[in-house]
Structures are given as C-alpha cells and as structure tokens.
Amino acid sequence: MKKIISKGLLMTALLTGSTVFFGGASAFAEESLNEYTIDTIVVTATRTEKRDVDVPATTEIITSKRLEETGATTLENAIKYTTGVVYKANTVGDNGGEFLVRGKRRGTLVMVDGVPMNFRTGYYDLDTINIADVEKVEIVRGGGAVLYGSDTSGGVINIITKKKRTNAISAAVGDNGVQKYQTSLQAGKLGIGASWNKKGSVDRTSLATNSAGAYNPNGTYFKFYGGEKTIVSTNYTFDEHWKITFDYNNYDYVRGYISEKTKLATDKRFITNEENKFTINYDNNGLKANVFYHKGTSDSRYHYWKKNKFYPNSYFYGSNDVIKGIEVTKDIEFDNNNNLLVGAKAYNEKYSYYSFYDPSYKVATPVNYAYDRNVYSIFAQLDHKFDNRHDLIIGARETWTGGSPDGTNYSEFTPQIQYSYKMTEDTSAYASIGKSFTLPTTKDMYGQGNTIQNSNIRPEVGKHYETGLKHISGAHSWKLALFKSDVKDFITSSENAQGESIAINEDTKNMGIELSCEMNKAEGFSYNWGVSFSNPQYRTPKEDDGVWKRNYGKWLLNGGVSYSMSKFNVALNASMMADRVLQKYQIPVKPYLYTSLHASYKPVKEHEIYLNMDNLLNRHDITSHVSSRYVSLGRNFEVGYRFTF
C-alpha cells in the first residue's frame, strides 16, 4: 500500500507542477450544476453529479444526438466509434459484440441506469438496447472497482435511459434482407418500446480456418443463414422516487460451417437466446436502492454432416444464467466541502448447463448441472474539497463471496485515491491511483461444456495509475490522459490437446496516452476525434514460456463529423485500430476500419426519412482479436422512415 501511495503522490506532484505551463489563475466563484447542460454532467465516475471537467478520471459522454448520428439502431454499433474502445465482433447477428477498454478483455462493466448487465461470462449484449430509449451513455476508462466492484479493471459503461420516451414509429429496409420496425410510446407514467428486426443470409462471415483455428484456404468458414430479433422494454414511474422497468428480448438465428473445398455444409446451428430483466429503482434525498433480476437463456441445436451422411438434431446444449440482488447507497453531504458516499451490495449468481448427443451420431454421457454462489460488498467514498481548487477523493471497497459449491470463496480489499486541481473554471488537472479486483466466474471454477473444472483459479488483481488534463474552450472540450495498468493473475483460458478449455491465470500490463477533442453546435458543423496509443501485453504462465507477448493493437483512432441545418442532417463516423496482432498466433493483422454514414431529411418536424450506410469502403477486415478470423460485412445500407407524434 505504501508503494501505491508513493506513486500516487509522485503523479500528484507532477500535476501540480503543470500550473507553470498553464500559468496562474485568479480565484473563481462556485456555480450551480444547474447552470450547465446535462451533457456536461457526469454521474458514473464518482456516483455524484459533477461537471465533466471536475471529474478525476477519463470520461466520455455520448449524447442521444451523437448516438443517432452514427446511423446505428442499437448501442453495440454506436459505441464502437468512441475513444480508446476496441470493438470485437463475431459472426453477423451472433450477439458476439464485446468492448475492450484500454486493452483489457473481460474487464468492462456495462450497466443500464446503474444496474449491471454482465453475466457469469463477464460479457453482455448491447445489441438488445434501442438507441431511441437512451438519453446518454457515460464511459469511464480505467479501473472502477471501488464504486462498482468486480469486472471493472478496464472501465465502466453506464447507459442512462430516457425518463420519458418519445412517441414515434419507424420502419427500415436494407440489403442482406434487413427489415427493422420500431415503436416507442409514452402514456402518462407508462413507457413502452418494441422492435422487430430481421436479417437474411450472409455467405461469408469469417475466413477459412482449420480445426485448430489457424488460417487454411481449404478449411471451413462461417455462414450466417438469417435471424430474427424481438425487443420489448417497459417502464412505469410511480412518482419522483419509485420506478420499475421490465425488458425482454428474444433472438433466433442460424449459422454454420461451410467447407471451402466442397462448398458443402459441415454443420448447421439453430440458436435461440432470450433475456428477461426486471428492476425496481428508488431515489429520495440521497438514498438510492436498486433491486434487480436478470435471466438469460441460450439453447443450441446442431445438424451435422459427416462423411456425406446427414445427422439431424444430433447435438443439443444450453444454459441458464440468473443474477438477482440488491444495492443500496447513501449520499451524505456534511457541508459544502465534505461529501460521504456509502453503499452495500448483495447478489446471487446462478447458472445451469446441459448437453447431450443423439446416440446415432455419438455415444456420450449427457451433462446436466447447476451451480450458484453469493457475492457481497460494502464501500465508502469521501470527497473533500480543500477549497475551490483542490479536491481529494478517497474510497475503498471490500468484496467477498459465500455459499460456493465446494467452499472456495474469495475476499479482496480495493482502495482508490483521486486528486483534482482546478486551474481555472474550465481547466483542471487530476491524478488517480487505485486497485481493481475481478472474481473468477463459476464457469472458470467449475467448467461448462468443453471447459473443464479448475477450482484453483485465482482472482485477478490490478493496479491502475492515471494522470490527465481537461479543458473547455467555448464549444470545444479537450482531454489528455496518461495511464498505466498492471494486472496480476488475469483470468483467461487455454486449450489442451483434446480440444478442452481450462481457465488459467496470466499477467497483463498496458501503458499509454489518450487525446480527444469534441465540438458541439446545435446547427452547423460538429465534430469529435480521439487518438489512443498504448502497448497492451500479456505474460503466459511460467509452465509455458512465461514471456511477455503482444495483445490487440497499439493505435486506436476515431472521429466523427456532422452537419445540421434546418431540415437536413449528415454525419460520418470512423474508427480504426492499427499495428495489431492476432493474439494467439502473434501474427500481424491489417488494421480494421469501421465507417458509417447517416443522412436524414425532415420535410416537417414530425416526419423523417433517413439513410444509413456501413462500411463505406467495402472492407473485409478481421474483427476478432484472439484466435478466430471473423470478418466485417461488406458495404451495406438501409433506408427508413420515422414518424413522431
């Protein structure tokens, strides 16, 4: 702990010295938060309302307007254009999207209105959240274990939904058999949203590989045969204190492998994913409580072709995940200079898994098991303002588990210190140092499918250091951050000769710099851009070679420009990752470049015609980063109509 604090003090000293560059500043009066627009207020980073320039962390706010200008209809395809965020996509329509913050896989906590979305796997499905329901998205890069617990070693994405929905209906069609229909209604205290999406067949969604996943021009590739997705979301606000929400989504799709050599199918997979989310929210005079229930179900049915013989319904497997719990926080303001936030969280995570083969295809013992455990945590954070310039935040969380099937439980203490120095009303410098903690999942510990048990898997513990500058100049917002992270016992997986996977521990590290700028105007040109350079690495276990190897990519560049005038709006967005490698094989991979164009025309206020185009350059980039070789869909478009009433 002394070593951590000493580094934090060093970073603070460097920041304080930076006032020589910016020059002295005259004293300034405090201003009410209400004098600023909502887009400059950040809640996620400190769990209290602060101006973005006052927050001692790297933050990014994506407004509903900016989300719409990406041309995406769900959050998954919109967030990939943000600074420092690596996007990974699997097969088209496969719910395989994942966001890696600062080179940290399975370390991003995703929340909706403060309620966690992550399941046992550490992943989430943002493709089930309609942009029309979202007020804004707050992204906090860097460890956030003190305020939010496990799964935050990379960062936190908090999706803040609209209090009242916009009454609207829309319909769109596009190539690849795309159809999208959506409605949003607000009737008094009740809000309802629903959408139905359909996508047709896409022949190639991956490069050809052999059975081990290595590229082989005579191997097999994935084909997407089509799918349908239904999303329903409701919320009811009883009064200014109580609100309940219920969300449901169902996704049915078919995909399978095709032989490059014979052009015939080797398997065909019929997959159904379903999610139910229910929350009760209470907020009154600094006391907040969330009661949540989140269930996800997945079922897969396989057809196999083997030696020109067809085996229908030859393999089945499925899983159920349930997370239910409660979180309570209390914000206590002693005076204008001291604020204390305390909280507690308790939840139960449970999963069950089954698999069996048709005996005519393969004789194997059916698998059917279920595990669950409890996770508890308490935390406190003190925010002390020495004066109008100096602000110190000290926080800590204790997390522990109980009730595991074999008695294997964990406990970890995660502290954090943050310091902010206001040079002027619109310029600040900050330093932060903290510790992160990620629990092994029950899958890591007890296995699932071809993942075998490893009760000796250790939790991962990380140390995170960051210093940065923020500056607002008129309509421009500038941010610069230097960061370093060291994670011990990062949890990943390894495969044995029998094709079985097992959870293992390895170390990761990263160090880098981020620079971003945003300029917003109600009409005329607006733009945003960001540059991130880092060197994410991982070290394999000592029983292997125990050496540091490269991870993902070093350069991340993103940008967007939009033009609004009267009835017209046009927006172009792009994101690129360069100097990248395919982790498992340590081989160079060409940069990926995501691009999108959104254009809309409103002849009158209530009617809108729009065009969305993805992959304008018609690239076929590898969109995965570890071993698979999924590729981006070629240039595609959709045209639609929206009526607001």
XYZ file of C-alpha atoms in Angstrom:
645
model
C 0.000 0.000 0.000
C 2.879 2.415 0.770
C 4.285 1.771 -2.693
C 0.935 2.589 -4.285
C 0.572 5.817 -2.317
C 4.124 6.923 -3.091
C 3.473 6.612 -6.848
C 0.202 8.473 -6.427
C 1.950 11.339 -4.614
C 4.550 11.493 -7.374
C 1.857 11.794 -10.036
C 0.105 14.477 -7.964
C 3.328 16.452 -7.697
C 3.805 16.298 -11.459
C 0.288 17.546 -11.993
C 0.637 20.398 -9.550
C 3.817 21.457 -11.304
C 1.925 21.681 -14.584
C 0.469 25.015 -13.436
C 3.781 26.556 -14.509
C 2.786 25.770 -18.090
C -0.796 26.959 -17.819
C 0.056 29.991 -15.681
C -1.609 31.220 -12.526
C -5.380 31.647 -12.329
C -7.497 34.059 -10.413
C -9.954 32.846 -7.826
C -13.384 31.958 -9.128
C -16.779 31.507 -7.581
C -18.615 28.221 -7.393
C -21.505 27.806 -9.804
C -24.565 25.625 -9.583
C -24.655 22.399 -11.569
C -27.959 23.527 -12.978
C -26.202 26.261 -14.949
C -24.655 23.667 -17.234
C -26.381 21.496 -19.784
C -26.945 17.844 -18.956
C -24.248 16.766 -21.412
C -21.522 18.273 -19.217
C -22.679 16.452 -16.088
C -21.148 13.064 -15.233
C -22.631 10.709 -12.669
C -20.896 7.381 -13.279
C -17.306 8.310 -12.422
C -17.982 9.388 -8.809
C -21.655 8.380 -8.365
C -22.399 12.027 -7.656
C -23.244 14.809 -10.081
C -20.117 16.638 -11.219
C -19.138 18.671 -14.213
C -17.020 16.571 -16.527
C -14.090 18.954 -16.098
C -14.224 18.354 -12.309
C -14.101 14.553 -12.529
C -10.675 12.975 -11.744
C -10.985 10.257 -14.393
C -11.089 9.845 -18.170
C -14.723 10.157 -19.124
C -16.694 10.364 -22.344
C -20.323 11.352 -22.691
C -22.197 10.201 -25.783
C -25.390 12.178 -26.181
C -28.572 10.841 -27.752
C -27.970 13.150 -30.729
C -24.488 11.758 -31.278
C -25.798 8.198 -30.924
C -28.381 8.822 -33.629
C -25.743 10.318 -35.925
C -23.831 7.033 -36.030
C -26.728 5.595 -38.003
C -26.922 2.647 -35.604
C -30.211 1.399 -34.181
C -28.645 -0.419 -31.210
C -25.891 0.623 -28.820
C -23.457 -2.075 -29.885
C -22.899 -0.456 -33.270
C -22.726 3.079 -31.849
C -20.204 2.762 -29.019
C -17.517 1.327 -31.311
C -16.776 4.884 -32.514
C -15.561 6.128 -29.105
C -12.005 6.920 -27.973
C -9.880 4.131 -26.502
C -12.503 1.429 -27.023
C -11.655 -1.688 -29.040
C -14.658 -3.343 -30.658
C -14.763 -7.058 -31.251
C -17.457 -8.621 -33.401
C -18.178 -12.252 -34.149
C -20.485 -13.689 -36.764
C -23.033 -11.263 -38.181
C -26.095 -11.364 -35.957
C -24.436 -13.596 -33.370
C -24.708 -11.293 -30.332
C -20.931 -11.570 -30.214
C -20.091 -7.910 -29.710
C -17.618 -7.030 -26.984
C -15.845 -3.843 -25.951
C -12.275 -3.827 -24.677
C -11.257 -0.714 -22.770
C -7.537 0.033 -22.637
C -6.598 -3.396 -23.931
C -8.375 -5.224 -21.123
C -10.542 -8.111 -22.204
C -13.414 -9.131 -19.926
C -12.839 -6.099 -17.753
C -15.616 -3.737 -18.795
C -18.693 -3.467 -16.596
C -21.821 -2.493 -18.533
C -24.777 -1.025 -16.659
C -28.218 0.303 -17.510
C -29.211 3.096 -15.122
C -26.621 1.778 -12.684
C -27.786 -1.871 -12.774
C -25.127 -4.356 -14.034
C -25.723 -6.152 -17.325
C -22.736 -8.535 -17.141
C -23.424 -12.228 -16.798
C -21.252 -15.038 -15.450
C -19.164 -14.967 -18.606
C -18.259 -11.338 -17.976
C -19.989 -10.396 -21.237
C -23.205 -8.602 -22.159
C -25.409 -7.978 -25.162
C -25.748 -4.321 -26.100
C -27.407 -5.288 -29.361
C -30.693 -5.565 -27.420
C -30.843 -1.907 -26.353
C -32.537 0.507 -28.734
C -30.850 3.878 -29.165
C -34.271 5.556 -29.148
C -34.603 4.668 -25.437
C -31.225 6.123 -24.427
C -30.665 9.618 -23.017
C -26.873 9.326 -22.986
C -24.004 6.923 -22.395
C -21.240 7.625 -19.898
C -17.944 5.797 -20.394
C -15.313 5.826 -17.658
C -11.950 4.420 -18.716
C -9.688 2.921 -16.058
C -10.343 0.741 -13.010
C -13.623 1.341 -11.168
C -13.665 -1.381 -8.514
C -14.267 0.945 -5.558
C -17.662 2.152 -6.752
C -18.801 -0.843 -8.786
C -16.917 -3.964 -7.690
C -15.795 -6.815 -9.926
C -15.391 -6.716 -13.738
C -14.196 -3.084 -13.835
C -10.444 -3.354 -14.415
C -10.850 -1.845 -17.906
C -13.658 0.584 -17.278
C -17.381 1.180 -16.886
C -20.079 1.848 -19.486
C -23.276 3.246 -17.976
C -26.327 3.538 -20.229
C -28.752 6.160 -18.935
C -32.243 5.762 -20.363
C -34.788 8.461 -21.036
C -37.222 9.309 -18.244
C -39.941 9.772 -20.839
C -39.994 8.092 -24.218
C -40.614 9.877 -27.478
C -43.839 8.822 -29.195
C -42.608 7.510 -32.519
C -42.786 4.673 -35.016
C -40.201 3.762 -37.649
C -39.590 1.233 -40.388
C -36.471 0.474 -42.415
C -35.327 -1.984 -45.065
C -31.890 -2.720 -46.458
C -29.714 -5.161 -48.318
C -28.983 -8.664 -46.960
C -32.722 -8.964 -46.324
C -32.723 -6.430 -43.486
C -36.074 -5.327 -42.043
C -36.442 -3.161 -38.928
C -39.660 -1.991 -37.293
C -39.726 0.006 -34.078
C -42.177 1.886 -31.888
C -41.834 3.985 -28.757
C -44.807 5.193 -26.692
C -45.289 7.252 -23.548
C -48.728 7.279 -21.934
C -48.671 9.154 -18.672
C -46.403 7.275 -16.292
C -46.086 4.229 -18.566
C -43.433 3.941 -21.268
C -43.339 1.126 -23.835
C -40.845 0.338 -26.571
C -40.825 -2.527 -29.033
C -38.856 -3.533 -32.107
C -38.587 -6.426 -34.517
C -35.513 -6.899 -36.668
C -34.834 -9.441 -39.379
C -31.651 -10.169 -41.295
C -31.216 -12.528 -44.218
C -28.388 -14.800 -45.295
C -24.752 -13.653 -45.428
C -22.461 -16.159 -47.127
C -19.062 -15.441 -45.547
C -18.667 -14.056 -42.064
C -15.197 -15.472 -41.391
C -12.040 -16.527 -43.197
C -11.441 -20.225 -43.787
C -9.605 -21.987 -40.948
C -8.615 -25.484 -39.909
C -9.931 -27.306 -36.826
C -7.368 -25.505 -34.638
C -8.481 -22.067 -35.823
C -5.413 -21.330 -37.972
C -5.956 -19.856 -41.432
C -6.336 -22.522 -44.118
C -7.608 -21.639 -47.621
C -9.025 -25.177 -47.875
C -10.619 -25.117 -44.427
C -14.118 -24.120 -43.299
C -15.766 -20.718 -42.877
C -18.886 -19.454 -41.133
C -22.094 -18.704 -42.978
C -24.968 -16.769 -41.419
C -28.326 -18.149 -42.611
C -30.507 -15.428 -41.122
C -32.184 -14.455 -37.891
C -34.960 -12.530 -36.165
C -34.814 -10.423 -33.011
C -37.678 -9.140 -30.862
C -37.131 -6.496 -28.184
C -39.746 -5.206 -25.723
C -38.998 -2.701 -22.976
C -41.357 -1.102 -20.457
C -41.039 1.269 -17.551
C -43.517 2.709 -15.087
C -42.778 5.737 -12.916
C -44.975 5.807 -9.822
C -43.648 9.175 -8.649
C -40.364 11.062 -8.464
C -38.927 8.369 -6.169
C -40.127 4.969 -7.472
C -39.718 3.367 -10.889
C -39.900 -0.172 -12.249
C -38.609 -1.474 -15.581
C -39.029 -4.726 -17.460
C -37.120 -5.699 -20.597
C -37.470 -8.768 -22.770
C -35.640 -9.836 -25.904
C -35.573 -12.978 -27.990
C -33.188 -13.773 -30.800
C -33.379 -16.779 -33.129
C -30.716 -17.272 -35.765
C -28.956 -19.971 -37.758
C -25.305 -20.213 -38.677
C -22.878 -22.964 -39.563
C -19.614 -24.015 -41.142
C -19.146 -24.412 -44.889
C -16.271 -26.365 -46.427
C -14.152 -24.154 -48.675
C -13.111 -27.205 -50.637
C -16.505 -28.829 -51.274
C -18.779 -25.785 -50.711
C -20.992 -28.070 -48.621
C -22.141 -27.560 -45.033
C -20.316 -29.452 -42.294
C -22.716 -28.320 -39.563
C -25.729 -26.082 -39.091
C -26.593 -24.488 -35.758
C -30.050 -23.302 -34.697
C -29.589 -20.921 -31.780
C -32.097 -19.162 -29.529
C -31.127 -16.513 -26.980
C -33.609 -14.977 -24.571
C -33.231 -12.395 -21.814
C -35.538 -11.037 -19.109
C -34.560 -8.067 -16.960
C -36.584 -6.588 -14.113
C -35.557 -3.723 -11.816
C -37.087 -1.600 -9.065
C -35.440 1.789 -8.518
C -35.801 4.087 -5.521
C -34.242 7.546 -5.224
C -35.008 10.006 -2.444
C -32.875 12.581 -0.682
C -29.543 10.914 -1.402
C -30.774 7.386 -0.679
C -30.792 5.115 -3.723
C -31.733 1.457 -3.997
C -31.853 -0.959 -6.918
C -33.458 -4.384 -6.750
C -32.647 -6.355 -9.884
C -33.342 -9.687 -11.567
C -31.622 -10.663 -14.816
C -32.105 -14.009 -16.545
C -30.529 -15.183 -19.776
C -31.266 -18.425 -21.602
C -29.446 -19.909 -24.582
C -30.300 -23.093 -26.484
C -28.429 -24.568 -29.457
C -29.392 -27.428 -31.755
C -26.914 -28.834 -34.277
C -27.215 -30.645 -37.601
C -24.051 -32.472 -38.660
C -22.794 -33.807 -41.963
C -20.127 -36.470 -41.604
C -18.685 -38.476 -44.486
C -21.615 -37.406 -46.673
C -24.105 -38.647 -44.110
C -26.621 -36.281 -42.551
C -27.313 -36.355 -38.799
C -30.261 -34.046 -37.971
C -30.647 -32.777 -34.405
C -27.524 -34.645 -33.398
C -26.287 -32.362 -30.612
C -28.041 -30.126 -28.083
C -26.711 -27.812 -25.410
C -27.996 -24.865 -23.447
C -27.561 -22.730 -20.379
C -29.489 -20.552 -17.955
C -27.969 -17.614 -16.094
C -29.708 -15.754 -13.293
C -28.441 -12.770 -11.305
C -30.662 -11.326 -8.590
C -29.760 -8.898 -5.868
C -29.980 -5.509 -4.243
C -27.730 -2.466 -3.982
C -28.222 0.458 -1.595
C -26.221 3.704 -1.482
C -26.500 6.825 0.659
C -25.019 10.185 -0.245
C -24.339 12.264 2.872
C -23.388 15.911 2.469
C -21.887 17.218 5.704
C -21.161 20.720 4.381
C -20.081 22.402 1.161
C -16.632 20.810 1.385
C -17.293 17.245 2.563
C -19.396 14.552 0.948
C -19.559 10.904 2.033
C -20.958 8.130 -0.143
C -21.569 4.724 1.468
C -23.113 1.617 -0.016
C -23.652 -2.118 0.142
C -24.454 -4.732 -2.461
C -25.502 -8.372 -2.282
C -26.445 -10.662 -5.128
C -26.742 -14.305 -6.063
C -25.479 -15.624 -9.379
C -26.663 -18.991 -10.602
C -26.169 -20.933 -13.787
C -27.197 -24.299 -15.132
C -25.931 -26.145 -18.184
C -26.942 -29.207 -20.158
C -25.713 -31.034 -23.246
C -26.442 -34.364 -24.911
C -25.900 -36.132 -28.233
C -28.196 -38.223 -30.353
C -26.788 -41.766 -29.843
C -26.977 -42.422 -33.579
C -24.347 -39.718 -34.065
C -22.235 -40.050 -30.934
C -22.484 -42.052 -27.738
C -21.725 -39.769 -24.804
C -22.953 -39.302 -21.252
C -25.455 -36.424 -21.022
C -24.339 -33.442 -18.952
C -26.676 -31.611 -16.590
C -25.522 -29.489 -13.660
C -26.130 -26.230 -11.808
C -24.020 -24.011 -9.553
C -24.571 -20.796 -7.654
C -22.858 -18.516 -5.129
C -23.396 -15.246 -3.287
C -21.342 -12.073 -3.681
C -21.284 -9.316 -1.063
C -19.572 -5.942 -0.872
C -19.525 -2.727 1.132
C -17.860 0.526 0.122
C -17.330 4.116 1.190
C -16.012 7.185 -0.585
C -15.132 10.552 0.960
C -14.969 13.636 -1.274
C -13.162 16.509 0.481
C -12.754 19.950 -1.095
C -9.895 21.836 0.500
C -11.032 24.948 -1.378
C -12.326 25.895 -4.825
C -9.215 24.459 -6.441
C -8.154 21.329 -4.587
C -10.361 18.245 -4.332
C -9.378 14.874 -2.830
C -11.436 11.692 -3.125
C -10.569 8.603 -1.040
C -12.554 5.396 -1.366
C -12.411 1.687 -0.612
C -14.482 -1.459 -1.137
C -14.421 -4.877 0.481
C -15.770 -7.725 -1.669
C -16.257 -11.329 -0.637
C -18.134 -14.432 -1.762
C -20.020 -17.134 0.088
C -22.004 -20.301 -0.462
C -19.884 -21.683 -3.298
C -20.470 -25.392 -4.058
C -17.020 -26.594 -2.936
C -16.346 -23.987 -0.253
C -13.901 -21.988 -2.405
C -14.508 -18.335 -1.543
C -12.661 -15.090 -2.166
C -12.160 -11.766 -0.424
C -10.373 -8.607 -1.561
C -9.907 -5.004 -0.395
C -9.717 -2.379 -3.173
C -8.711 1.213 -2.291
C -8.518 4.276 -4.517
C -7.169 7.842 -4.215
C -8.047 10.642 -6.659
C -6.920 14.253 -6.692
C -8.178 17.122 -8.843
C -6.720 20.619 -9.214
C -8.782 23.404 -10.822
C -6.511 25.818 -12.702
C -9.429 27.866 -13.985
C -13.175 27.360 -14.035
C -12.813 25.364 -17.260
C -9.362 23.785 -16.871
C -8.338 21.049 -14.463
C -5.600 18.511 -13.838
C -6.014 15.247 -11.966
C -4.256 12.135 -10.726
C -5.718 8.798 -9.747
C -4.387 5.558 -8.341
C -6.437 2.501 -7.461
C -6.826 -1.225 -7.310
C -9.173 -3.490 -9.244
C -10.491 -6.954 -8.477
C -12.198 -9.453 -10.780
C -13.755 -12.628 -9.431
C -13.345 -15.955 -11.218
C -16.715 -16.862 -12.656
C -18.442 -20.117 -11.793
C -17.624 -21.242 -15.321
C -13.931 -20.562 -14.647
C -14.124 -22.580 -11.432
C -16.441 -25.456 -12.311
C -16.436 -25.614 -16.097
C -19.116 -25.660 -18.763
C -19.383 -27.691 -21.949
C -15.852 -28.267 -23.218
C -14.460 -26.020 -20.453
C -13.176 -28.266 -17.672
C -13.066 -27.535 -13.958
C -10.281 -25.561 -12.269
C -11.049 -24.904 -8.595
C -7.537 -23.459 -8.140
C -8.135 -20.491 -10.416
C -7.157 -17.260 -8.654
C -8.946 -13.887 -8.765
C -7.236 -11.174 -10.771
C -5.955 -8.085 -9.004
C -4.834 -4.933 -10.795
C -3.148 -1.638 -10.004
C -4.076 1.389 -12.087
C -2.375 4.783 -12.382
C -3.636 7.780 -14.341
C -2.959 11.478 -14.722
C -4.638 13.890 -17.063
C -5.774 17.344 -18.126
C -9.220 18.622 -19.126
C -10.003 21.940 -20.768
C -13.199 23.536 -22.071
C -12.893 26.388 -24.545
C -16.171 27.696 -25.887
C -17.850 24.819 -27.730
C -14.661 22.697 -27.558
C -13.790 20.107 -24.923
C -10.207 18.781 -24.757
C -8.956 15.782 -22.759
C -5.478 14.323 -22.315
C -4.688 11.257 -20.213
C -1.601 9.170 -19.408
C -2.336 5.771 -17.923
C -0.650 2.598 -16.720
C -2.164 -0.681 -15.545
C -0.671 -3.883 -14.165
C -2.978 -6.848 -13.639
C -1.775 -9.955 -11.855
C -3.463 -13.319 -12.428
C -5.639 -12.093 -15.285
C -8.181 -14.848 -15.986
C -8.198 -16.313 -19.471
C -8.356 -19.814 -20.960
C -6.061 -22.370 -22.534
C -6.803 -25.354 -24.727
C -5.341 -28.839 -24.336
C -4.632 -31.477 -26.979
C -8.132 -32.931 -26.558
C -9.735 -29.624 -27.504
C -10.840 -28.974 -23.939
C -10.584 -25.474 -22.482
C -9.498 -24.628 -18.945
C -9.321 -21.303 -17.117
C -5.780 -20.154 -16.353
C -4.075 -17.143 -14.781
C -1.633 -14.899 -16.612
C -0.416 -11.333 -16.082
C -1.260 -8.335 -18.273
C 0.057 -4.794 -18.490
C -0.526 -1.682 -20.534
C 0.732 1.876 -20.676
C -0.438 4.596 -22.988
C -1.690 8.067 -23.814
C -5.091 9.332 -24.988
C -6.012 12.675 -26.543
C -9.514 13.651 -27.595
C -11.476 16.720 -28.650
C -15.187 17.363 -29.110
C -17.034 20.352 -30.531
C -20.833 20.545 -30.483
C -23.219 23.033 -32.052
C -26.986 22.909 -32.371
C -26.695 23.785 -36.073
C -23.747 23.786 -38.446
C -20.657 21.599 -38.100
C -19.925 19.457 -35.030
C -17.101 17.003 -34.705
C -15.198 14.715 -32.353
C -11.914 12.878 -32.639
C -9.642 10.807 -30.454
C -6.197 9.220 -30.608
C -5.007 6.481 -28.265
C -1.575 4.876 -28.289
C -0.673 2.058 -25.910
C 1.147 -1.254 -25.761
C -1.125 -3.935 -24.250
C 0.756 -7.122 -23.377
C 0.218 -10.396 -21.562
C 2.594 -12.882 -19.984
C 1.896 -16.573 -20.330
C 2.168 -18.841 -17.226
C 5.626 -19.971 -16.181
C 4.808 -23.571 -17.042
C 4.526 -22.390 -20.642
C 7.228 -19.975 -21.800
C 6.453 -17.205 -19.274
C 7.332 -14.346 -21.630
C 5.533 -11.108 -22.435
C 3.597 -11.091 -25.714
C 1.605 -8.514 -27.638
C -2.129 -8.028 -27.332
C -4.664 -6.432 -29.695
C -3.333 -3.212 -31.304
C -1.255 -0.174 -30.391
C -3.055 2.621 -32.253
C -6.731 3.495 -31.880
C -8.136 6.409 -33.867
C -11.729 7.532 -34.004
C -13.571 10.523 -35.363
C -16.921 11.843 -36.418
C -18.214 14.931 -38.180
C -21.803 16.051 -38.640
C -23.563 18.925 -40.330
C -27.035 20.051 -39.335
C -29.079 22.765 -40.944
C -32.800 23.240 -40.888
C -34.286 20.033 -42.304
C -31.037 18.218 -43.144
C -28.518 16.268 -41.092
C -25.465 14.368 -42.367
C -22.926 12.539 -40.180
C -19.822 10.489 -40.951
C -18.075 8.312 -38.335
C -14.924 6.200 -38.433
C -12.844 4.069 -36.071
C -9.529 2.367 -36.827
C -7.154 0.102 -34.925
C -3.645 -0.236 -36.365
C -0.379 -2.031 -35.586
C -2.361 -5.014 -34.340
C -1.742 -8.732 -33.859
C -3.871 -11.845 -33.615
C -3.081 -12.702 -30.011
C -2.991 -16.496 -30.082
C -0.651 -16.716 -33.063
C 1.278 -13.438 -32.535
C 0.962 -12.643 -36.233
C 0.383 -9.159 -37.692
C -3.158 -8.352 -38.793
C -4.046 -5.487 -41.100
C -5.809 -2.511 -39.471
C -9.551 -2.602 -39.155
C -11.503 0.468 -40.239
C -15.176 0.885 -39.349
C -17.056 3.624 -41.186
C -20.667 4.748 -41.246
C -22.737 7.447 -42.919
C -26.057 8.758 -41.627
C -28.209 11.207 -43.593
C -31.692 12.391 -42.712
C -34.265 14.814 -44.052
C -37.269 16.199 -42.182
C -39.799 17.805 -44.558
C -41.778 18.710 -41.420
C -40.951 18.242 -37.751
C -42.942 15.010 -37.320
C -41.634 13.161 -40.391
C -38.092 11.961 -41.081
C -36.570 9.999 -43.952
C -33.113 8.575 -43.336
C -30.317 6.609 -44.974
C -27.704 4.589 -43.060
C -24.620 3.087 -44.702
C -21.974 0.918 -43.017
C -18.502 0.012 -44.230
C -18.362 2.718 -46.880
C -15.009 1.471 -48.203
C -16.331 -2.097 -48.570
C -13.512 -3.547 -46.452
C -13.362 -7.151 -45.240
C -11.326 -6.657 -42.068
C -10.754 -9.258 -39.383
C -12.900 -8.055 -36.485
C -11.779 -10.513 -33.795
C -8.510 -10.292 -31.878
C -7.618 -13.566 -30.158
C -7.752 -16.566 -32.496
C -10.857 -16.567 -34.703
C -10.946 -14.740 -38.010
C -14.396 -13.214 -38.238
C -14.614 -10.540 -40.934
C -16.702 -7.407 -41.312
C -19.747 -7.382 -43.518
C -19.231 -5.650 -46.859
C -20.749 -2.287 -47.680
C -24.404 -2.326 -46.658
C -27.247 0.161 -46.318
C -30.749 0.685 -45.056
C -33.380 3.336 -45.745
C -36.126 4.180 -43.315
C -38.955 6.431 -42.273
C -39.736 7.739 -38.771
C -42.944 9.411 -37.625
C -43.005 11.303 -34.332
C -46.289 12.242 -32.707
